[in-house]
mmCIF file of C-alpha atoms and ligand atoms in Angstrom:
data_model
loop_
_atom_site.group_PDB
_atom_site.id
_atom_site.type_symbol
_atom_site.label_atom_id
_atom_site.label_comp_id
_atom_site.label_asym_id
_atom_site.label_seq_id
_atom_site.Cartn_x
_atom_site.Cartn_y
_atom_site.Cartn_z
ATOM 1 C CA MET A 173 -15.362 4.640 25.865
ATOM 2 C CA THR A 174 -16.330 8.215 24.826
ATOM 3 C CA SER A 175 -16.148 6.750 20.761
ATOM 4 C CA ILE A 176 -18.248 4.463 21.263
ATOM 5 C CA ILE A 177 -21.600 6.258 18.920
ATOM 6 C CA GLN A 178 -22.993 3.294 18.195
ATOM 7 C CA THR A 179 -24.384 -0.053 19.460
ATOM 8 C CA SER A 180 -25.861 -2.509 16.783
ATOM 9 C CA LYS A 181 -27.565 -6.072 17.016
ATOM 10 C CA GLY A 182 -24.862 -8.214 16.363
ATOM 11 C CA LEU A 183 -24.960 -11.512 13.540
ATOM 12 C CA GLY A 184 -25.085 -14.567 16.091
ATOM 13 C CA PHE A 185 -26.485 -13.425 19.990
ATOM 14 C CA SER A 186 -24.635 -10.414 21.441
ATOM 15 C CA PRO A 187 -24.783 -7.169 20.597
ATOM 16 C CA TYR A 188 -21.545 -5.570 18.605
ATOM 17 C CA TYR A 189 -20.209 -1.740 20.016
ATOM 18 C CA LYS A 190 -18.627 1.054 17.049
ATOM 19 C CA TYR A 191 -15.220 2.275 17.623
ATOM 20 C CA GLN A 192 -14.029 4.569 15.890
ATOM 21 C CA ASN A 193 -15.711 2.869 12.315
ATOM 22 C CA PHE A 194 -15.274 -0.222 13.455
ATOM 23 C CA TRP A 195 -18.097 -2.855 14.456
ATOM 24 C CA TYR A 196 -16.103 -5.035 17.853
ATOM 25 C CA PRO A 197 -18.576 -6.863 19.371
ATOM 26 C CA GLU A 198 -19.401 -6.575 23.230
ATOM 27 C CA HIS A 199 -16.796 -9.220 25.101
ATOM 28 C CA LEU A 200 -13.949 -8.707 22.581
ATOM 29 C CA LEU A 201 -13.412 -4.004 23.161
ATOM 30 C CA PRO A 202 -12.364 -3.844 26.131
ATOM 31 C CA HIS A 203 -9.324 -6.704 25.973
ATOM 32 C CA THR A 204 -8.404 -4.767 22.686
ATOM 33 C CA LEU A 205 -8.016 -1.584 23.656
ATOM 34 C CA ASP A 206 -6.306 -2.621 26.318
ATOM 35 C CA MET A 207 -4.078 -5.009 24.293
ATOM 36 C CA GLN A 208 -4.045 -1.235 22.064
ATOM 37 C CA ALA A 209 -2.788 0.828 24.420
ATOM 38 C CA THR A 210 0.014 -1.821 26.333
ATOM 39 C CA PHE A 211 1.345 -4.687 23.249
ATOM 40 C CA LYS A 212 4.758 -4.351 22.351
ATOM 41 C CA ALA A 213 5.890 -5.870 18.981
ATOM 42 C CA GLN A 214 9.324 -7.269 18.595
ATOM 43 C CA PRO A 215 10.071 -7.029 14.954
ATOM 44 C CA SER A 216 10.610 -11.020 14.278
ATOM 45 C CA ASP A 217 6.790 -10.957 15.275
ATOM 46 C CA ILE A 218 4.670 -12.729 12.500
ATOM 47 C CA ILE A 219 1.357 -10.910 13.389
ATOM 48 C CA LEU A 220 -1.564 -12.288 11.830
ATOM 49 C CA ALA A 221 -5.282 -10.574 10.611
ATOM 50 C CA THR A 222 -8.108 -11.484 9.551
ATOM 51 C CA MET A 223 -10.924 -11.162 8.574
ATOM 52 C CA MET A 224 -14.037 -13.422 10.742
ATOM 53 C CA LYS A 225 -14.503 -16.817 9.038
ATOM 54 C CA SER A 226 -11.599 -15.753 5.937
ATOM 55 C CA GLY A 227 -10.234 -19.380 7.463
ATOM 56 C CA THR A 228 -7.706 -18.555 9.823
ATOM 57 C CA THR A 229 -7.927 -22.111 11.724
ATOM 58 C CA TRP A 230 -6.311 -23.018 8.728
ATOM 59 C CA LEU A 231 -3.839 -20.559 8.133
ATOM 60 C CA LYS A 232 -2.485 -20.194 11.356
ATOM 61 C CA ALA A 233 -1.606 -24.702 10.947
ATOM 62 C CA ILE A 234 -0.155 -23.254 7.654
ATOM 63 C CA ILE A 235 1.724 -20.676 9.325
ATOM 64 C CA PHE A 236 2.968 -22.678 11.720
ATOM 65 C CA SER A 237 4.213 -24.899 9.853
ATOM 66 C CA VAL A 238 6.247 -22.969 7.478
ATOM 67 C CA VAL A 239 8.076 -21.357 10.652
ATOM 68 C CA LYS A 240 8.883 -24.483 12.973
ATOM 69 C CA ARG A 241 9.069 -27.091 9.660
ATOM 70 C CA HIS A 242 13.017 -27.276 11.308
ATOM 71 C CA GLN A 243 10.976 -28.226 14.448
ATOM 72 C CA TYR A 244 8.609 -30.966 13.483
ATOM 73 C CA THR A 245 8.180 -32.149 10.888
ATOM 74 C CA SER A 246 4.377 -33.905 10.234
ATOM 75 C CA ALA A 247 6.692 -38.141 9.706
ATOM 76 C CA GLN A 248 6.938 -37.408 13.625
ATOM 77 C CA LYS A 249 3.761 -38.433 15.240
ATOM 78 C CA LYS A 250 5.008 -35.789 17.895
ATOM 79 C CA HIS A 251 3.719 -32.409 15.775
ATOM 80 C CA PRO A 252 2.042 -29.915 17.780
ATOM 81 C CA LEU A 253 -0.628 -29.298 15.418
ATOM 82 C CA LEU A 254 -1.350 -33.315 15.885
ATOM 83 C CA ASP A 255 -1.628 -32.726 18.916
ATOM 84 C CA SER A 256 -3.840 -29.689 19.787
ATOM 85 C CA ASN A 257 -5.439 -27.281 17.751
ATOM 86 C CA SER A 258 -4.499 -24.159 15.985
ATOM 87 C CA HIS A 259 -5.221 -21.449 18.109
ATOM 88 C CA ASP A 260 -3.030 -22.662 20.317
ATOM 89 C CA CYS A 261 -0.155 -22.735 18.921
ATOM 90 C CA PHE A 262 -0.203 -18.972 17.317
ATOM 91 C CA PRO A 263 -3.071 -18.011 19.442
ATOM 92 C CA PHE A 264 -5.956 -14.547 19.265
ATOM 93 C CA LEU A 265 -3.265 -11.059 21.738
ATOM 94 C CA HIS A 266 -7.305 -10.623 21.938
ATOM 95 C CA SER A 267 -7.558 -14.530 23.157
ATOM 96 C CA ILE A 268 -3.993 -13.805 25.918
ATOM 97 C CA TYR A 269 -5.551 -10.340 27.588
ATOM 98 C CA GLU A 270 -9.012 -11.550 28.241
ATOM 99 C CA LYS A 271 -7.706 -13.989 29.853
ATOM 100 C CA ASN A 272 -5.348 -11.754 31.236
ATOM 101 C CA ASN A 273 -2.840 -14.102 30.463
ATOM 102 C CA GLN A 274 0.059 -11.707 29.521
ATOM 103 C CA ASN A 275 3.115 -12.787 30.411
ATOM 104 C CA GLN A 276 3.064 -15.564 28.468
ATOM 105 C CA LEU A 277 4.087 -13.016 25.591
ATOM 106 C CA ASP A 278 7.198 -12.598 27.698
ATOM 107 C CA PHE A 279 7.967 -16.435 26.920
ATOM 108 C CA MET A 280 7.264 -17.270 23.317
ATOM 109 C CA PRO A 281 9.834 -19.082 21.676
ATOM 110 C CA SER A 282 11.352 -16.436 18.674
ATOM 111 C CA PRO A 283 9.155 -15.575 15.926
ATOM 112 C CA ARG A 284 6.575 -15.431 18.146
ATOM 113 C CA LEU A 285 3.309 -15.606 16.230
ATOM 114 C CA LEU A 286 -0.071 -13.501 16.903
ATOM 115 C CA ALA A 287 -2.782 -13.022 15.405
ATOM 116 C CA VAL A 288 -5.678 -9.905 15.500
ATOM 117 C CA HIS A 289 -8.961 -9.778 13.686
ATOM 118 C CA MET A 290 -9.002 -6.183 14.461
ATOM 119 C CA PRO A 291 -8.784 -3.620 11.348
ATOM 120 C CA PHE A 292 -4.983 -1.983 10.488
ATOM 121 C CA SER A 293 -5.734 1.391 11.756
ATOM 122 C CA HIS A 294 -6.996 -0.233 15.272
ATOM 123 C CA LEU A 295 -2.594 -1.912 15.863
ATOM 124 C CA PRO A 296 -1.225 -1.124 18.710
ATOM 125 C CA ALA A 297 1.408 0.854 17.454
ATOM 126 C CA SER A 298 4.417 -1.036 18.122
ATOM 127 C CA ILE A 299 3.505 -3.389 15.195
ATOM 128 C CA ALA A 300 4.075 -0.362 12.490
ATOM 129 C CA GLU A 301 6.801 0.623 14.644
ATOM 130 C CA SER A 302 8.697 -2.622 15.185
ATOM 131 C CA GLY A 303 8.981 -3.507 11.326
ATOM 132 C CA CYS A 304 7.284 -7.404 12.323
ATOM 133 C CA LYS A 305 5.748 -8.814 9.646
ATOM 134 C CA LEU A 306 1.658 -8.810 9.841
ATOM 135 C CA VAL A 307 0.113 -11.382 6.761
ATOM 136 C CA TYR A 308 -4.059 -10.871 5.634
ATOM 137 C CA LEU A 309 -6.270 -13.164 5.090
ATOM 138 C CA CYS A 310 -10.053 -12.194 3.776
ATOM 139 C CA ARG A 311 -12.393 -14.289 2.335
ATOM 140 C CA ASN A 312 -15.081 -13.644 -0.063
ATOM 141 C CA PRO A 313 -17.798 -11.770 2.423
ATOM 142 C CA LYS A 314 -21.274 -13.915 1.516
ATOM 143 C CA ASP A 315 -19.486 -17.492 1.977
ATOM 144 C CA ALA A 316 -18.025 -15.250 6.012
ATOM 145 C CA PHE A 317 -21.673 -14.494 6.379
ATOM 146 C CA VAL A 318 -23.136 -17.672 6.165
ATOM 147 C CA SER A 319 -19.513 -19.150 6.960
ATOM 148 C CA LEU A 320 -20.316 -16.717 10.337
ATOM 149 C CA ARG A 321 -23.571 -17.410 11.249
ATOM 150 C CA HIS A 322 -23.423 -21.389 11.113
ATOM 151 C CA TYR A 323 -20.229 -20.832 13.720
ATOM 152 C CA LEU A 324 -22.095 -18.355 15.823
ATOM 153 C CA ASP A 325 -25.377 -20.372 16.246
ATOM 154 C CA LYS A 326 -23.116 -23.354 16.968
ATOM 155 C CA ILE A 327 -21.078 -21.764 20.380
ATOM 156 C CA LYS A 328 -24.009 -19.741 21.521
ATOM 157 C CA PRO A 329 -24.762 -20.416 25.149
ATOM 158 C CA ILE A 330 -27.647 -22.003 25.856
ATOM 159 C CA GLY A 331 -30.905 -19.938 26.385
ATOM 160 C CA SER A 332 -29.617 -17.193 23.924
ATOM 161 C CA GLU A 333 -31.127 -16.001 20.972
ATOM 162 C CA MET A 334 -29.992 -16.054 16.911
ATOM 163 C CA THR A 335 -30.385 -12.662 15.776
ATOM 164 C CA PRO A 336 -32.768 -14.089 12.968
ATOM 165 C CA VAL A 337 -31.256 -14.904 9.338
ATOM 166 C CA ASP A 338 -33.051 -11.214 7.581
ATOM 167 C CA GLU A 339 -32.288 -8.933 10.124
ATOM 168 C CA ALA A 340 -28.755 -10.453 10.408
ATOM 169 C CA PHE A 341 -28.001 -9.586 6.497
ATOM 170 C CA ASP A 342 -29.677 -6.222 6.228
ATOM 171 C CA LEU A 343 -27.490 -5.905 8.917
ATOM 172 C CA PHE A 344 -24.310 -6.744 7.069
ATOM 173 C CA CYS A 345 -25.492 -5.479 4.632
ATOM 174 C CA GLN A 346 -24.663 -2.037 7.171
ATOM 175 C CA GLY A 347 -21.402 -2.876 7.519
ATOM 176 C CA VAL A 348 -21.923 -5.251 10.179
ATOM 177 C CA PHE A 349 -19.903 -7.103 11.266
ATOM 178 C CA PRO A 350 -17.449 -8.595 13.634
ATOM 179 C CA PHE A 351 -14.279 -6.123 13.218
ATOM 180 C CA GLY A 352 -15.835 -4.439 10.080
ATOM 181 C CA PRO A 353 -16.964 -3.387 8.225
ATOM 182 C CA ILE A 354 -16.022 -5.856 6.066
ATOM 183 C CA TRP A 355 -14.831 -2.919 2.477
ATOM 184 C CA ASP A 356 -12.903 -1.644 4.621
ATOM 185 C CA GLN A 357 -11.263 -3.937 6.765
ATOM 186 C CA MET A 358 -10.113 -5.866 3.902
ATOM 187 C CA LEU A 359 -9.316 -2.445 1.194
ATOM 188 C CA GLU A 360 -6.540 -0.101 5.649
ATOM 189 C CA TYR A 361 -5.057 -4.526 3.764
ATOM 190 C CA ARG A 362 -4.233 -3.451 1.145
ATOM 191 C CA ARG A 363 -3.348 -0.393 1.042
ATOM 192 C CA GLU A 364 -0.972 -1.175 2.910
ATOM 193 C CA SER A 365 0.125 -5.063 1.587
ATOM 194 C CA ILE A 366 0.488 -2.266 -2.116
ATOM 195 C CA LYS A 367 2.106 0.233 -0.175
ATOM 196 C CA SER A 368 4.636 -1.987 2.279
ATOM 197 C CA PRO A 369 4.774 -5.607 0.627
ATOM 198 C CA ASP A 370 8.174 -6.485 1.713
ATOM 199 C CA LYS A 371 5.610 -5.715 5.281
ATOM 200 C CA VAL A 372 2.260 -6.637 4.510
ATOM 201 C CA LEU A 373 1.190 -10.121 2.847
ATOM 202 C CA PHE A 374 -2.308 -9.890 1.833
ATOM 203 C CA LEU A 375 -4.558 -13.107 1.315
ATOM 204 C CA LYS A 376 -7.378 -14.201 -0.356
ATOM 205 C CA TYR A 377 -8.690 -17.786 1.034
ATOM 206 C CA GLU A 378 -10.238 -18.610 -2.374
ATOM 207 C CA ASP A 379 -6.916 -17.860 -3.825
ATOM 208 C CA LEU A 380 -5.329 -21.287 -1.398
ATOM 209 C CA LYS A 381 -7.809 -22.839 -2.179
ATOM 210 C CA GLU A 382 -7.240 -22.559 -6.291
ATOM 211 C CA ASP A 383 -2.938 -22.973 -5.407
ATOM 212 C CA LEU A 384 -1.775 -23.245 -2.537
ATOM 213 C CA ALA A 385 1.794 -25.045 -3.203
ATOM 214 C CA GLU A 386 1.758 -21.766 -4.480
ATOM 215 C CA ASN A 387 1.143 -19.345 -2.095
ATOM 216 C CA ILE A 388 3.944 -21.586 0.981
ATOM 217 C CA ILE A 389 5.960 -20.518 -1.256
ATOM 218 C CA LYS A 390 5.564 -16.907 -1.146
ATOM 219 C CA LEU A 391 4.488 -16.796 2.092
ATOM 220 C CA ALA A 392 7.939 -19.135 3.718
ATOM 221 C CA GLU A 393 9.408 -15.803 1.184
ATOM 222 C CA PHE A 394 7.890 -13.250 2.755
ATOM 223 C CA LEU A 395 8.474 -14.778 6.421
ATOM 224 C CA SER A 396 12.143 -14.702 5.714
ATOM 225 C CA CYS A 397 12.419 -17.766 5.909
ATOM 226 C CA PRO A 398 12.168 -19.557 1.374
ATOM 227 C CA PHE A 399 12.269 -23.294 1.002
ATOM 228 C CA SER A 400 15.353 -24.666 -0.590
ATOM 229 C CA ALA A 401 15.242 -26.436 -3.518
ATOM 230 C CA GLU A 402 15.861 -29.562 -1.735
ATOM 231 C CA GLU A 403 13.197 -29.421 0.096
ATOM 232 C CA VAL A 404 10.871 -27.965 -2.718
ATOM 233 C CA LYS A 405 11.526 -31.727 -4.279
ATOM 234 C CA ARG A 406 12.067 -33.441 -0.656
ATOM 235 C CA GLY A 407 8.484 -32.704 -0.383
ATOM 236 C CA VAL A 408 7.932 -30.751 1.918
ATOM 237 C CA VAL A 409 5.399 -28.404 0.922
ATOM 238 C CA GLU A 410 3.363 -31.673 -0.104
ATOM 239 C CA GLU A 411 3.103 -32.364 3.879
ATOM 240 C CA ILE A 412 2.978 -29.230 5.132
ATOM 241 C CA ILE A 413 0.192 -29.014 2.247
ATOM 242 C CA GLN A 414 -1.755 -32.763 3.922
ATOM 243 C CA LEU A 415 -1.056 -32.078 7.262
ATOM 244 C CA CYS A 416 -3.011 -28.651 6.720
ATOM 245 C CA ASP A 417 -5.865 -29.818 5.168
ATOM 246 C CA PHE A 418 -9.152 -29.290 5.833
ATOM 247 C CA GLU A 419 -9.830 -33.833 6.573
ATOM 248 C CA THR A 420 -6.994 -33.506 7.803
ATOM 249 C CA MET A 421 -7.096 -31.278 10.897
ATOM 250 C CA LYS A 422 -11.214 -32.384 11.360
ATOM 251 C CA ASN A 423 -9.818 -34.958 12.580
ATOM 252 C CA VAL A 424 -7.547 -34.556 14.236
ATOM 253 C CA LYS A 425 -8.632 -35.339 17.985
ATOM 254 C CA ALA A 426 -8.235 -32.355 19.990
ATOM 255 C CA ASN A 427 -10.126 -30.128 17.010
ATOM 256 C CA GLN A 428 -12.715 -33.009 17.707
ATOM 257 C CA GLU A 429 -12.889 -33.118 21.388
ATOM 258 C CA GLY A 430 -11.029 -30.163 23.161
ATOM 259 C CA GLU A 431 -12.207 -27.206 23.662
ATOM 260 C CA HIS A 432 -11.969 -23.139 23.107
ATOM 261 C CA GLY A 433 -12.615 -19.839 24.318
ATOM 262 C CA ALA A 434 -13.113 -17.758 27.419
ATOM 263 C CA PHE A 435 -16.241 -15.833 27.289
ATOM 264 C CA VAL A 436 -18.562 -18.990 26.205
ATOM 265 C CA ARG A 437 -16.603 -22.212 26.139
ATOM 266 C CA PHE A 438 -17.085 -24.083 22.823
ATOM 267 C CA LYS A 439 -16.027 -26.790 21.259
ATOM 268 C CA ASN A 440 -13.169 -26.503 18.663
ATOM 269 C CA SER A 441 -14.826 -28.547 15.556
ATOM 270 C CA ALA A 442 -17.356 -25.548 15.878
ATOM 271 C CA PHE A 443 -13.810 -24.322 13.139
ATOM 272 C CA PHE A 444 -14.636 -26.945 10.776
ATOM 273 C CA ARG A 445 -18.123 -27.233 9.043
ATOM 274 C CA LYS A 446 -17.361 -27.496 5.031
ATOM 275 C CA GLY A 447 -14.371 -25.516 3.690
ATOM 276 C CA LYS A 448 -15.781 -24.609 0.516
ATOM 277 C CA ILE A 449 -15.899 -21.972 -1.852
ATOM 278 C CA GLY A 450 -19.290 -20.783 -2.485
ATOM 279 C CA ASP A 451 -21.558 -22.913 -0.420
ATOM 280 C CA TRP A 452 -23.238 -19.326 0.576
ATOM 281 C CA LYS A 453 -25.602 -20.639 -2.560
ATOM 282 C CA ASP A 454 -27.168 -23.226 -0.369
ATOM 283 C CA HIS A 455 -27.819 -20.526 1.811
ATOM 284 C CA ILE A 456 -28.582 -17.232 0.891
ATOM 285 C CA THR A 457 -31.659 -16.333 -1.836
ATOM 286 C CA PRO A 458 -29.990 -15.212 -5.707
ATOM 287 C CA ASP A 459 -31.816 -11.672 -4.452
ATOM 288 C CA MET A 460 -29.714 -11.479 -1.576
ATOM 289 C CA ALA A 461 -26.533 -12.427 -3.204
ATOM 290 C CA LYS A 462 -27.476 -9.825 -6.107
ATOM 291 C CA ARG A 463 -27.727 -6.865 -3.443
ATOM 292 C CA MET A 464 -24.407 -8.338 -1.853
ATOM 293 C CA ASP A 465 -22.796 -8.403 -4.995
ATOM 294 C CA LYS A 466 -23.639 -4.952 -5.766
ATOM 295 C CA ILE A 467 -22.328 -3.236 -2.434
ATOM 296 C CA ILE A 468 -19.420 -5.737 -2.664
ATOM 297 C CA GLU A 469 -18.915 -3.152 -6.244
ATOM 298 C CA GLN A 470 -19.287 -0.443 -5.248
ATOM 299 C CA LYS A 471 -17.151 -0.690 -1.799
ATOM 300 C CA LEU A 472 -13.722 -2.366 -3.358
ATOM 301 C CA HIS A 473 -14.648 -0.518 -6.978
ATOM 302 C CA GLY A 474 -10.584 0.627 -7.973
ATOM 303 C CA SER A 475 -9.223 -1.051 -5.942
ATOM 304 C CA GLY A 476 -7.757 -4.114 -7.790
ATOM 305 C CA LEU A 477 -9.128 -6.250 -5.109
ATOM 306 C CA VAL A 478 -12.635 -9.199 -6.580
ATOM 307 C CA PHE A 479 -14.471 -12.311 -4.588
HETATM 308 P P1 A3P B 754 -16.978 -22.942 6.691
HETATM 309 O O1 A3P B 754 -18.569 -22.596 8.705
HETATM 310 O O2 A3P B 754 -17.628 -21.890 5.265
HETATM 311 O O3 A3P B 754 -17.125 -24.109 6.246
HETATM 312 P P2 A3P B 754 -11.592 -19.372 10.751
HETATM 313 O O4 A3P B 754 -10.990 -20.162 10.811
HETATM 314 O O5 A3P B 754 -11.595 -17.688 10.229
HETATM 315 O O6 A3P B 754 -12.885 -19.333 11.983
HETATM 316 O O7 A3P B 754 -13.457 -19.845 9.658
HETATM 317 C C1 A3P B 754 -13.611 -20.646 9.710
HETATM 318 C C2 A3P B 754 -13.915 -21.317 8.084
HETATM 319 O O8 A3P B 754 -12.488 -21.711 7.624
HETATM 320 C C3 A3P B 754 -14.623 -22.217 8.274
HETATM 321 O O9 A3P B 754 -15.543 -22.124 7.339
HETATM 322 C C4 A3P B 754 -13.801 -23.826 7.898
HETATM 323 O O10 A3P B 754 -14.805 -24.584 7.389
HETATM 324 C C5 A3P B 754 -12.881 -23.587 7.312
HETATM 325 N N1 A3P B 754 -11.857 -24.325 7.430
HETATM 326 C C6 A3P B 754 -11.049 -24.610 8.038
HETATM 327 N N2 A3P B 754 -10.036 -25.115 8.609
HETATM 328 C C7 A3P B 754 -10.488 -25.420 7.134
HETATM 329 C C8 A3P B 754 -8.955 -25.789 6.837
HETATM 330 N N3 A3P B 754 -8.139 -26.807 6.295
HETATM 331 N N4 A3P B 754 -8.945 -25.663 4.874
HETATM 332 C C9 A3P B 754 -9.870 -25.235 4.566
HETATM 333 N N5 A3P B 754 -11.307 -24.415 5.116
HETATM 334 C C10 A3P B 754 -11.039 -24.885 6.526
#
């Protein structure tokens, strides 16, 4: 832990540590480092890396339904996504390590679906070495900030206090964000997706919202399980869209009543709030928005990435 050079108040109720230029929530750093040192990726693995609050719950459901579509169809009442939370079908690697459940990795059917929030440069070396597929998802930083604040407020342990919003926003502008600065996280994955388009797919929440069918088709091709013309005609893509729709997912009993988490336990319903683009307008002032826009413009300049 000698490379931890800074600690900061977090954006919610617990502090973050800066480790090799990225901010980690206190409770996740040891598990992430353990996983980084010991996780052995397989060539068939599918790794989903996401910016926190960028739609991970949604994209996990989409990838699960695409990859497992020959096993389950939404017409069957037994589809796992109608019976459980997508984080249970598609776990985070850091959660597996947090619960000391590494044995689970040996028994997962291929392709193993595993998720992380960490930056590309911190991924276990075996991920790049194995040549497995990596999907990255990000979102407009202003919406991610607002979504994160609501989420942390919902899941905070009784008696803990949230960092006041102005202070949290100042920290965010300085790059403090779980597994961020988010601009550095986005740029790392962006660069890799350009360098190795067959290995890294870069997605934005806003693009999924705009044309989900097109993105599902692209995703299936990237994951080497393209839809046949017959499947498209049969409406399989539309079925997946419906199964993963915000209202459908939000109303699944396991997503309303089930619980999640090891460090703090909270209701799965915390993963579903509004699911909209631009909700930041109702929560941060125009001056705050201008300040963030300027930072994002400077940081992403020349990358081709815009929000
Ligand atoms: P909001 O807080 O803006 O509503 P994550 O899954 O990475 O934690 O991201 C959570 C965000 O994704 C929340 O955004 C949540 O409402 C939204 N979300 C969850 N399920 C969704 C779905 N099926 N479709 C669209 N957005 C979804």
